[in-house]
mmCIF file of C-alpha atoms in Angstrom:
data_model
loop_
_atom_site.group_PDB
_atom_site.id
_atom_site.type_symbol
_atom_site.label_atom_id
_atom_site.label_comp_id
_atom_site.label_asym_id
_atom_site.label_seq_id
_atom_site.Cartn_x
_atom_site.Cartn_y
_atom_site.Cartn_z
ATOM 1 C CA MET E 25 -19.653 -41.916 5.932
ATOM 2 C CA PRO E 26 -16.323 -40.850 7.524
ATOM 3 C CA ILE E 27 -13.944 -39.049 5.201
ATOM 4 C CA THR E 28 -10.201 -39.639 5.112
ATOM 5 C CA LEU E 29 -7.688 -36.834 5.172
ATOM 6 C CA SER E 30 -6.243 -37.864 1.793
ATOM 7 C CA ARG E 31 -9.673 -37.676 0.182
ATOM 8 C CA PHE E 32 -10.463 -34.338 1.782
ATOM 9 C CA VAL E 33 -7.176 -32.842 0.537
ATOM 10 C CA ARG E 34 -7.738 -34.163 -2.985
ATOM 11 C CA ASP E 35 -11.309 -32.868 -3.141
ATOM 12 C CA ALA E 36 -10.481 -29.531 -1.502
ATOM 13 C CA VAL E 37 -7.605 -28.838 -3.904
ATOM 14 C CA SER E 38 -9.895 -29.630 -6.818
ATOM 15 C CA ARG E 39 -12.589 -27.273 -5.481
ATOM 16 C CA LEU E 40 -10.070 -24.449 -5.084
ATOM 17 C CA SER E 41 -8.608 -24.947 -8.549
ATOM 18 C CA GLY E 42 -10.921 -22.279 -9.935
ATOM 19 C CA CYS E 43 -9.520 -19.749 -7.464
ATOM 20 C CA TYR E 44 -5.799 -20.568 -7.295
ATOM 21 C CA PRO E 45 -3.096 -22.411 -9.275
ATOM 22 C CA PRO E 46 -2.806 -26.100 -8.239
ATOM 23 C CA GLU E 47 0.328 -25.765 -6.099
ATOM 24 C CA GLU E 48 -1.022 -22.714 -4.287
ATOM 25 C CA ALA E 49 -4.351 -24.476 -3.733
ATOM 26 C CA LYS E 50 -2.503 -27.465 -2.255
ATOM 27 C CA SER E 51 -0.485 -25.185 0.026
ATOM 28 C CA ILE E 52 -3.675 -23.471 1.229
ATOM 29 C CA VAL E 53 -5.429 -26.768 1.961
ATOM 30 C CA SER E 54 -2.331 -28.053 3.755
ATOM 31 C CA ALA E 55 -2.215 -24.955 5.977
ATOM 32 C CA LEU E 56 -5.910 -25.357 6.763
ATOM 33 C CA CYS E 57 -5.511 -29.015 7.738
ATOM 34 C CA CYS E 58 -2.441 -28.345 9.848
ATOM 35 C CA HIS E 59 -4.336 -25.668 11.768
ATOM 36 C CA ILE E 60 -7.700 -27.347 12.253
ATOM 37 C CA LEU E 61 -6.589 -30.987 12.536
ATOM 38 C CA GLY E 62 -3.197 -30.431 14.160
ATOM 39 C CA VAL E 63 -1.544 -32.709 11.602
ATOM 40 C CA ARG E 64 1.736 -32.289 9.794
ATOM 41 C CA GLN E 65 1.972 -30.905 6.291
ATOM 42 C CA TYR E 66 2.364 -34.331 4.647
ATOM 43 C CA THR E 67 0.188 -36.434 6.947
ATOM 44 C CA TYR E 68 -2.295 -36.954 4.115
ATOM 45 C CA ILE E 69 0.512 -38.760 2.243
ATOM 46 C CA THR E 70 2.101 -40.685 5.124
ATOM 47 C CA GLU E 71 -1.245 -41.599 6.720
ATOM 48 C CA PRO E 72 -3.709 -41.772 3.815
ATOM 49 C CA ASP E 73 -6.331 -43.557 5.946
ATOM 50 C CA PHE E 74 -6.353 -40.850 8.646
ATOM 51 C CA VAL E 75 -10.061 -40.375 9.402
ATOM 52 C CA ILE E 76 -11.510 -36.925 10.014
ATOM 53 C CA ASP E 77 -13.987 -36.673 12.866
ATOM 54 C CA ALA E 78 -17.474 -35.572 11.761
ATOM 55 C CA THR E 79 -17.443 -32.497 14.001
ATOM 56 C CA VAL E 80 -14.054 -31.423 12.669
ATOM 57 C CA ALA E 81 -15.213 -32.125 9.123
ATOM 58 C CA ALA E 82 -17.952 -29.532 9.634
ATOM 59 C CA SER E 83 -15.332 -26.979 10.695
ATOM 60 C CA LEU E 84 -13.264 -27.780 7.633
ATOM 61 C CA GLU E 85 -16.289 -27.342 5.379
ATOM 62 C CA GLU E 86 -17.089 -23.968 6.949
ATOM 63 C CA ALA E 87 -13.503 -22.887 6.356
ATOM 64 C CA MET E 88 -13.658 -24.130 2.764
ATOM 65 C CA SER E 89 -16.698 -21.943 2.125
ATOM 66 C CA ARG E 90 -14.641 -18.919 3.157
ATOM 67 C CA LEU E 91 -11.699 -19.992 1.011
ATOM 68 C CA LEU E 92 -13.951 -20.481 -1.999
ATOM 69 C CA ASP E 93 -15.094 -16.892 -1.511
ATOM 70 C CA MET E 94 -11.410 -15.922 -1.920
ATOM 71 C CA GLU E 95 -10.822 -15.064 1.728
ATOM 72 C CA PRO E 96 -7.081 -15.504 2.414
ATOM 73 C CA VAL E 97 -6.255 -18.661 4.335
ATOM 74 C CA GLN E 98 -4.307 -16.576 6.852
ATOM 75 C CA TYR E 99 -7.508 -14.778 7.848
ATOM 76 C CA VAL E 100 -9.468 -18.038 7.885
ATOM 77 C CA ILE E 101 -7.061 -19.646 10.358
ATOM 78 C CA GLY E 102 -6.147 -16.348 12.040
ATOM 79 C CA ARG E 103 -2.391 -16.907 11.769
ATOM 80 C CA SER E 104 0.482 -16.086 9.414
ATOM 81 C CA SER E 105 4.079 -17.282 9.450
ATOM 82 C CA PHE E 106 6.682 -14.541 9.415
ATOM 83 C CA TYR E 107 10.421 -14.682 10.079
ATOM 84 C CA GLY E 108 10.116 -17.874 12.122
ATOM 85 C CA MET E 109 7.155 -16.568 14.135
ATOM 86 C CA SER E 110 3.470 -17.439 14.058
ATOM 87 C CA LEU E 111 1.596 -14.144 14.167
ATOM 88 C CA ARG E 112 -2.060 -13.366 14.685
ATOM 89 C CA VAL E 113 -3.693 -11.690 11.675
ATOM 90 C CA CYS E 114 -7.207 -10.534 10.822
ATOM 91 C CA PRO E 115 -8.727 -8.122 8.274
ATOM 92 C CA SER E 116 -7.598 -5.179 10.425
ATOM 93 C CA VAL E 117 -4.000 -5.778 9.301
ATOM 94 C CA LEU E 118 -2.122 -6.744 6.163
ATOM 95 C CA ILE E 119 -0.933 -10.308 5.794
ATOM 96 C CA PRO E 120 2.880 -10.130 6.116
ATOM 97 C CA ARG E 121 4.667 -10.722 2.804
ATOM 98 C CA PRO E 122 7.991 -12.433 2.003
ATOM 99 C CA GLU E 123 9.345 -9.078 0.789
ATOM 100 C CA THR E 124 8.868 -7.661 4.278
ATOM 101 C CA GLU E 125 10.824 -10.603 5.654
ATOM 102 C CA GLU E 126 13.611 -9.479 3.329
ATOM 103 C CA LEU E 127 13.419 -5.985 4.835
ATOM 104 C CA CYS E 128 13.804 -7.514 8.292
ATOM 105 C CA ARG E 129 16.746 -9.596 7.127
ATOM 106 C CA LEU E 130 18.472 -6.492 5.750
ATOM 107 C CA ALA E 131 18.040 -4.722 9.076
ATOM 108 C CA ILE E 132 19.102 -7.665 11.212
ATOM 109 C CA ASP E 133 22.164 -8.427 9.072
ATOM 110 C CA SER E 134 23.180 -4.753 9.200
ATOM 111 C CA PHE E 135 23.132 -4.687 13.000
ATOM 112 C CA LYS E 136 24.131 -8.268 13.832
ATOM 113 C CA GLY E 137 26.018 -8.357 17.126
ATOM 114 C CA VAL E 138 24.995 -4.828 18.101
ATOM 115 C CA SER E 139 22.956 -4.563 21.304
ATOM 116 C CA GLY E 140 21.070 -1.755 22.982
ATOM 117 C CA LEU E 141 19.595 -0.329 19.771
ATOM 118 C CA ARG E 142 16.578 1.943 19.667
ATOM 119 C CA ILE E 143 14.357 0.902 16.748
ATOM 120 C CA LEU E 144 11.168 2.454 15.374
ATOM 121 C CA ASP E 145 8.731 0.676 13.051
ATOM 122 C CA LEU E 146 6.427 3.132 11.290
ATOM 123 C CA CYS E 147 3.042 1.863 10.004
ATOM 124 C CA THR E 148 3.526 -1.264 12.098
ATOM 125 C CA GLY E 149 0.236 -3.029 11.235
ATOM 126 C CA SER E 150 0.384 -6.540 12.700
ATOM 127 C CA GLY E 151 3.680 -5.615 14.353
ATOM 128 C CA CYS E 152 5.561 -8.158 12.247
ATOM 129 C CA ILE E 153 8.623 -5.947 11.706
ATOM 130 C CA ALA E 154 8.757 -4.736 15.303
ATOM 131 C CA TRP E 155 8.446 -8.252 16.720
ATOM 132 C CA ALA E 156 11.108 -9.581 14.313
ATOM 133 C CA MET E 157 13.499 -6.871 15.494
ATOM 134 C CA SER E 158 12.794 -7.589 19.140
ATOM 135 C CA ALA E 159 13.287 -11.321 18.645
ATOM 136 C CA ASN E 160 16.507 -11.052 16.639
ATOM 137 C CA LEU E 161 18.372 -7.967 17.896
ATOM 138 C CA PRO E 162 19.006 -8.632 21.594
ATOM 139 C CA ARG E 163 18.471 -5.972 24.235
ATOM 140 C CA SER E 164 17.066 -3.533 21.691
ATOM 141 C CA LYS E 165 14.281 -1.172 22.641
ATOM 142 C CA VAL E 166 11.691 -1.495 19.871
ATOM 143 C CA PHE E 167 8.733 0.794 19.188
ATOM 144 C CA GLY E 168 5.938 0.478 16.646
ATOM 145 C CA CYS E 169 3.283 2.992 15.689
ATOM 146 C CA ASP E 170 0.227 3.022 13.464
ATOM 147 C CA ILE E 171 -2.801 5.206 12.844
ATOM 148 C CA SER E 172 -5.177 2.240 13.250
ATOM 149 C CA MET E 173 -6.252 1.271 16.754
ATOM 150 C CA PRO E 174 -7.542 -2.154 15.589
ATOM 151 C CA ALA E 175 -4.125 -2.812 14.023
ATOM 152 C CA LEU E 176 -2.375 -1.794 17.234
ATOM 153 C CA GLU E 177 -4.584 -4.164 19.208
ATOM 154 C CA VAL E 178 -3.440 -6.983 16.931
ATOM 155 C CA ALA E 179 0.221 -5.947 17.233
ATOM 156 C CA CYS E 180 -0.013 -5.876 21.027
ATOM 157 C CA SER E 181 -1.712 -9.282 21.135
ATOM 158 C CA GLN E 182 1.084 -11.228 19.436
ATOM 159 C CA SER E 183 2.527 -14.089 21.439
ATOM 160 C CA VAL E 184 6.221 -14.153 20.597
ATOM 161 C CA ASP E 185 9.128 -15.318 22.738
ATOM 162 C CA ALA E 186 10.731 -11.879 22.818
ATOM 163 C CA PRO E 187 10.449 -8.650 24.822
ATOM 164 C CA SER E 188 7.297 -6.858 23.764
ATOM 165 C CA PRO E 189 7.800 -3.758 21.630
ATOM 166 C CA VAL E 190 6.075 -0.584 22.772
ATOM 167 C CA PHE E 191 3.155 0.130 20.459
ATOM 168 C CA PHE E 192 1.370 3.477 20.235
ATOM 169 C CA ARG E 193 -0.977 5.376 17.981
ATOM 170 C CA PHE E 194 0.504 8.034 15.715
ATOM 171 C CA ASP E 195 -0.788 9.544 12.483
ATOM 172 C CA LEU E 196 2.365 9.886 10.423
ATOM 173 C CA LEU E 197 0.807 12.185 7.828
ATOM 174 C CA GLU E 198 -1.120 14.532 10.110
ATOM 175 C CA GLY E 199 1.729 14.671 12.585
ATOM 176 C CA LEU E 200 4.206 16.191 10.177
ATOM 177 C CA SER E 201 3.102 19.771 10.638
ATOM 178 C CA SER E 202 3.683 19.653 14.386
ATOM 179 C CA LEU E 203 5.924 16.636 14.804
ATOM 180 C CA GLY E 204 7.916 17.995 17.700
ATOM 181 C CA ALA E 205 4.789 18.658 19.719
ATOM 182 C CA CYS E 206 2.771 15.535 18.968
ATOM 183 C CA PHE E 207 5.339 12.729 18.622
ATOM 184 C CA PRO E 208 5.355 11.056 22.028
ATOM 185 C CA LEU E 209 9.010 9.940 22.115
ATOM 186 C CA THR E 210 11.914 12.303 22.674
ATOM 187 C CA ASP E 211 14.983 10.041 22.417
ATOM 188 C CA LYS E 212 16.254 9.403 18.905
ATOM 189 C CA PHE E 213 16.627 6.081 17.090
ATOM 190 C CA ASP E 214 19.458 4.015 15.641
ATOM 191 C CA LEU E 215 17.160 2.388 13.100
ATOM 192 C CA ILE E 216 13.853 3.393 11.504
ATOM 193 C CA LEU E 217 11.975 0.838 9.416
ATOM 194 C CA SER E 218 8.707 0.975 7.532
ATOM 195 C CA ASN E 219 6.492 -0.879 5.108
ATOM 196 C CA PRO E 220 4.055 1.970 4.430
ATOM 197 C CA PRO E 221 1.123 2.050 2.005
ATOM 198 C CA TYR E 222 2.576 2.308 -1.510
ATOM 199 C CA VAL E 223 0.191 0.703 -4.018
ATOM 200 C CA THR E 224 -1.427 3.249 -6.338
ATOM 201 C CA GLY E 225 -5.128 3.199 -7.056
ATOM 202 C CA SER E 226 -4.490 2.515 -10.732
ATOM 203 C CA GLU E 227 -2.848 -0.797 -9.812
ATOM 204 C CA LYS E 228 -6.077 -2.180 -8.327
ATOM 205 C CA SER E 229 -7.177 -3.572 -11.680
ATOM 206 C CA SER E 230 -4.265 -6.030 -11.687
ATOM 207 C CA MET E 231 -4.793 -7.225 -8.114
ATOM 208 C CA SER E 232 -6.574 -10.357 -6.942
ATOM 209 C CA ARG E 233 -9.904 -10.457 -5.101
ATOM 210 C CA ASN E 234 -8.280 -12.104 -2.079
ATOM 211 C CA VAL E 235 -6.376 -8.851 -1.541
ATOM 212 C CA LEU E 236 -8.904 -6.277 -2.707
ATOM 213 C CA ASP E 237 -11.913 -7.741 -0.893
ATOM 214 C CA TYR E 238 -10.264 -8.524 2.429
ATOM 215 C CA GLU E 239 -7.058 -6.649 3.225
ATOM 216 C CA PRO E 240 -7.364 -3.089 4.588
ATOM 217 C CA ASP E 241 -7.313 -0.377 1.917
ATOM 218 C CA THR E 242 -5.729 2.154 4.269
ATOM 219 C CA ALA E 243 -2.663 -0.070 4.678
ATOM 220 C CA LEU E 244 -2.290 -0.668 0.947
ATOM 221 C CA PHE E 245 -3.175 2.310 -1.217
ATOM 222 C CA VAL E 246 -1.914 5.801 -1.946
ATOM 223 C CA PRO E 247 -3.287 8.365 -4.418
ATOM 224 C CA ASP E 248 -2.141 8.098 -8.021
ATOM 225 C CA ASP E 249 -1.283 11.785 -7.977
ATOM 226 C CA ASP E 250 0.886 11.504 -4.840
ATOM 227 C CA PRO E 251 2.408 8.000 -4.634
ATOM 228 C CA LEU E 252 5.336 9.083 -2.436
ATOM 229 C CA VAL E 253 3.244 10.799 0.242
ATOM 230 C CA PHE E 254 4.339 8.380 2.986
ATOM 231 C CA TYR E 255 7.992 8.535 1.983
ATOM 232 C CA ARG E 256 8.012 12.310 2.372
ATOM 233 C CA ALA E 257 6.514 11.809 5.816
ATOM 234 C CA ILE E 258 9.098 9.150 6.685
ATOM 235 C CA SER E 259 11.893 11.401 5.425
ATOM 236 C CA CYS E 260 10.686 14.233 7.638
ATOM 237 C CA MET E 261 10.335 11.882 10.597
ATOM 238 C CA ALA E 262 13.783 10.369 10.043
ATOM 239 C CA SER E 263 15.449 13.782 9.708
ATOM 240 C CA ARG E 264 14.246 14.583 13.215
ATOM 241 C CA GLN E 265 14.184 11.204 14.927
ATOM 242 C CA LEU E 266 17.212 9.308 13.563
ATOM 243 C CA LYS E 267 20.487 9.636 15.444
ATOM 244 C CA GLN E 268 23.445 10.972 13.511
ATOM 245 C CA GLY E 269 24.736 7.936 11.649
ATOM 246 C CA GLY E 270 21.433 6.119 12.148
ATOM 247 C CA THR E 271 19.943 4.006 9.355
ATOM 248 C CA GLY E 272 16.534 3.903 7.708
ATOM 249 C CA ILE E 273 15.189 1.096 5.519
ATOM 250 C CA VAL E 274 11.805 1.298 3.824
ATOM 251 C CA GLU E 275 9.903 -1.030 1.533
ATOM 252 C CA ILE E 276 8.914 0.639 -1.744
ATOM 253 C CA ASN E 277 6.815 0.253 -4.869
ATOM 254 C CA GLU E 278 9.084 -1.111 -7.600
ATOM 255 C CA ARG E 279 7.694 1.534 -9.988
ATOM 256 C CA PHE E 280 9.115 4.413 -7.956
ATOM 257 C CA GLY E 281 12.603 3.300 -6.968
ATOM 258 C CA THR E 282 14.435 6.209 -8.563
ATOM 259 C CA GLU E 283 11.933 8.746 -7.229
ATOM 260 C CA CYS E 284 12.274 7.389 -3.684
ATOM 261 C CA LEU E 285 16.054 7.483 -3.910
ATOM 262 C CA VAL E 286 16.033 11.103 -5.063
ATOM 263 C CA LEU E 287 13.551 12.037 -2.330
ATOM 264 C CA PHE E 288 15.865 10.811 0.439
ATOM 265 C CA GLU E 289 18.978 12.230 -1.228
ATOM 266 C CA ASP E 290 17.322 15.636 -1.562
ATOM 267 C CA ALA E 291 16.382 15.476 2.120
ATOM 268 C CA GLY E 292 20.093 15.330 2.981
ATOM 269 C CA PHE E 293 20.530 11.630 3.795
ATOM 270 C CA ASN E 294 23.764 9.846 2.992
ATOM 271 C CA ASP E 295 24.624 6.515 1.346
ATOM 272 C CA CYS E 296 21.153 6.246 -0.181
ATOM 273 C CA GLU E 297 20.648 3.090 -2.207
ATOM 274 C CA ILE E 298 17.907 1.049 -3.823
ATOM 275 C CA ILE E 299 18.065 -2.666 -3.002
ATOM 276 C CA LYS E 300 16.349 -5.304 -5.121
ATOM 277 C CA ASP E 301 14.258 -8.129 -3.691
ATOM 278 C CA LEU E 302 14.783 -11.816 -4.463
ATOM 279 C CA ASN E 303 12.763 -11.395 -7.648
ATOM 280 C CA GLY E 304 15.103 -8.706 -8.919
ATOM 281 C CA LYS E 305 12.634 -5.847 -8.377
ATOM 282 C CA ASP E 306 13.453 -2.506 -6.756
ATOM 283 C CA ARG E 307 11.965 -3.112 -3.308
ATOM 284 C CA PHE E 308 13.865 -1.266 -0.572
ATOM 285 C CA CYS E 309 15.484 2.100 -0.032
ATOM 286 C CA ARG E 310 18.229 2.375 2.580
ATOM 287 C CA PHE E 311 19.555 5.722 3.796
ATOM 288 C CA VAL E 312 21.801 7.038 6.566
ATOM 289 C CA ARG E 313 21.404 10.194 8.650
#
């Protein structure tokens, strides 16, 4: 018997209720339907008798099996919304978070109306930061680097109405000892941005399966005994690659705001400040060369 969209949504939300809170479950099911059926978010309300084709129903059921195994909906549909863009994502890259959108907004607001910038995104992952800069800061030359070749392939594959950033492989940690020799770019930057790994191993116990089982560990975690390892690397990079007067903004672990601030101050940067996210948590460190 054919199934209506309204019934599918009701049943799917109920099935996911053991995995997610009701509103989140409804949002996940809505995203799935929009992607697979090509309907609008509220079609199940405005067209309750919308009938789902049997072939498409099979695709929805396959997707539901993955969702019930706690796979993030963004990986199931292969897309994630970020700063007005629809980006390709897969388990090779982190799913972009709202906090990283805030980082982009800080950068874009700081340089609104300025053209011809040189911008570097360290630990680029899906390329979400680099693409947001390219789309919103006109005539900028944007670069993004990452240690992961699969991540770089995803970043390069994004289809965004903006000039493509230049993506390249670079191991930020290993490159520190011989940065001048191995870093492939010689001209300095007006802006360096990064959302590096910053979650400590001890925080795993409080994290959900949909993150731990699917998102890449190398893009998330740092050792408990050295949680600022990437920030030291970024500081060293910025001291060499930022122009005089250039700005850096990095996303941070809320637990280490003061430590990050001191790290950049001790490295000789000016106007260092911790900026809170929309939830009032220490989330970004901004510094000036």
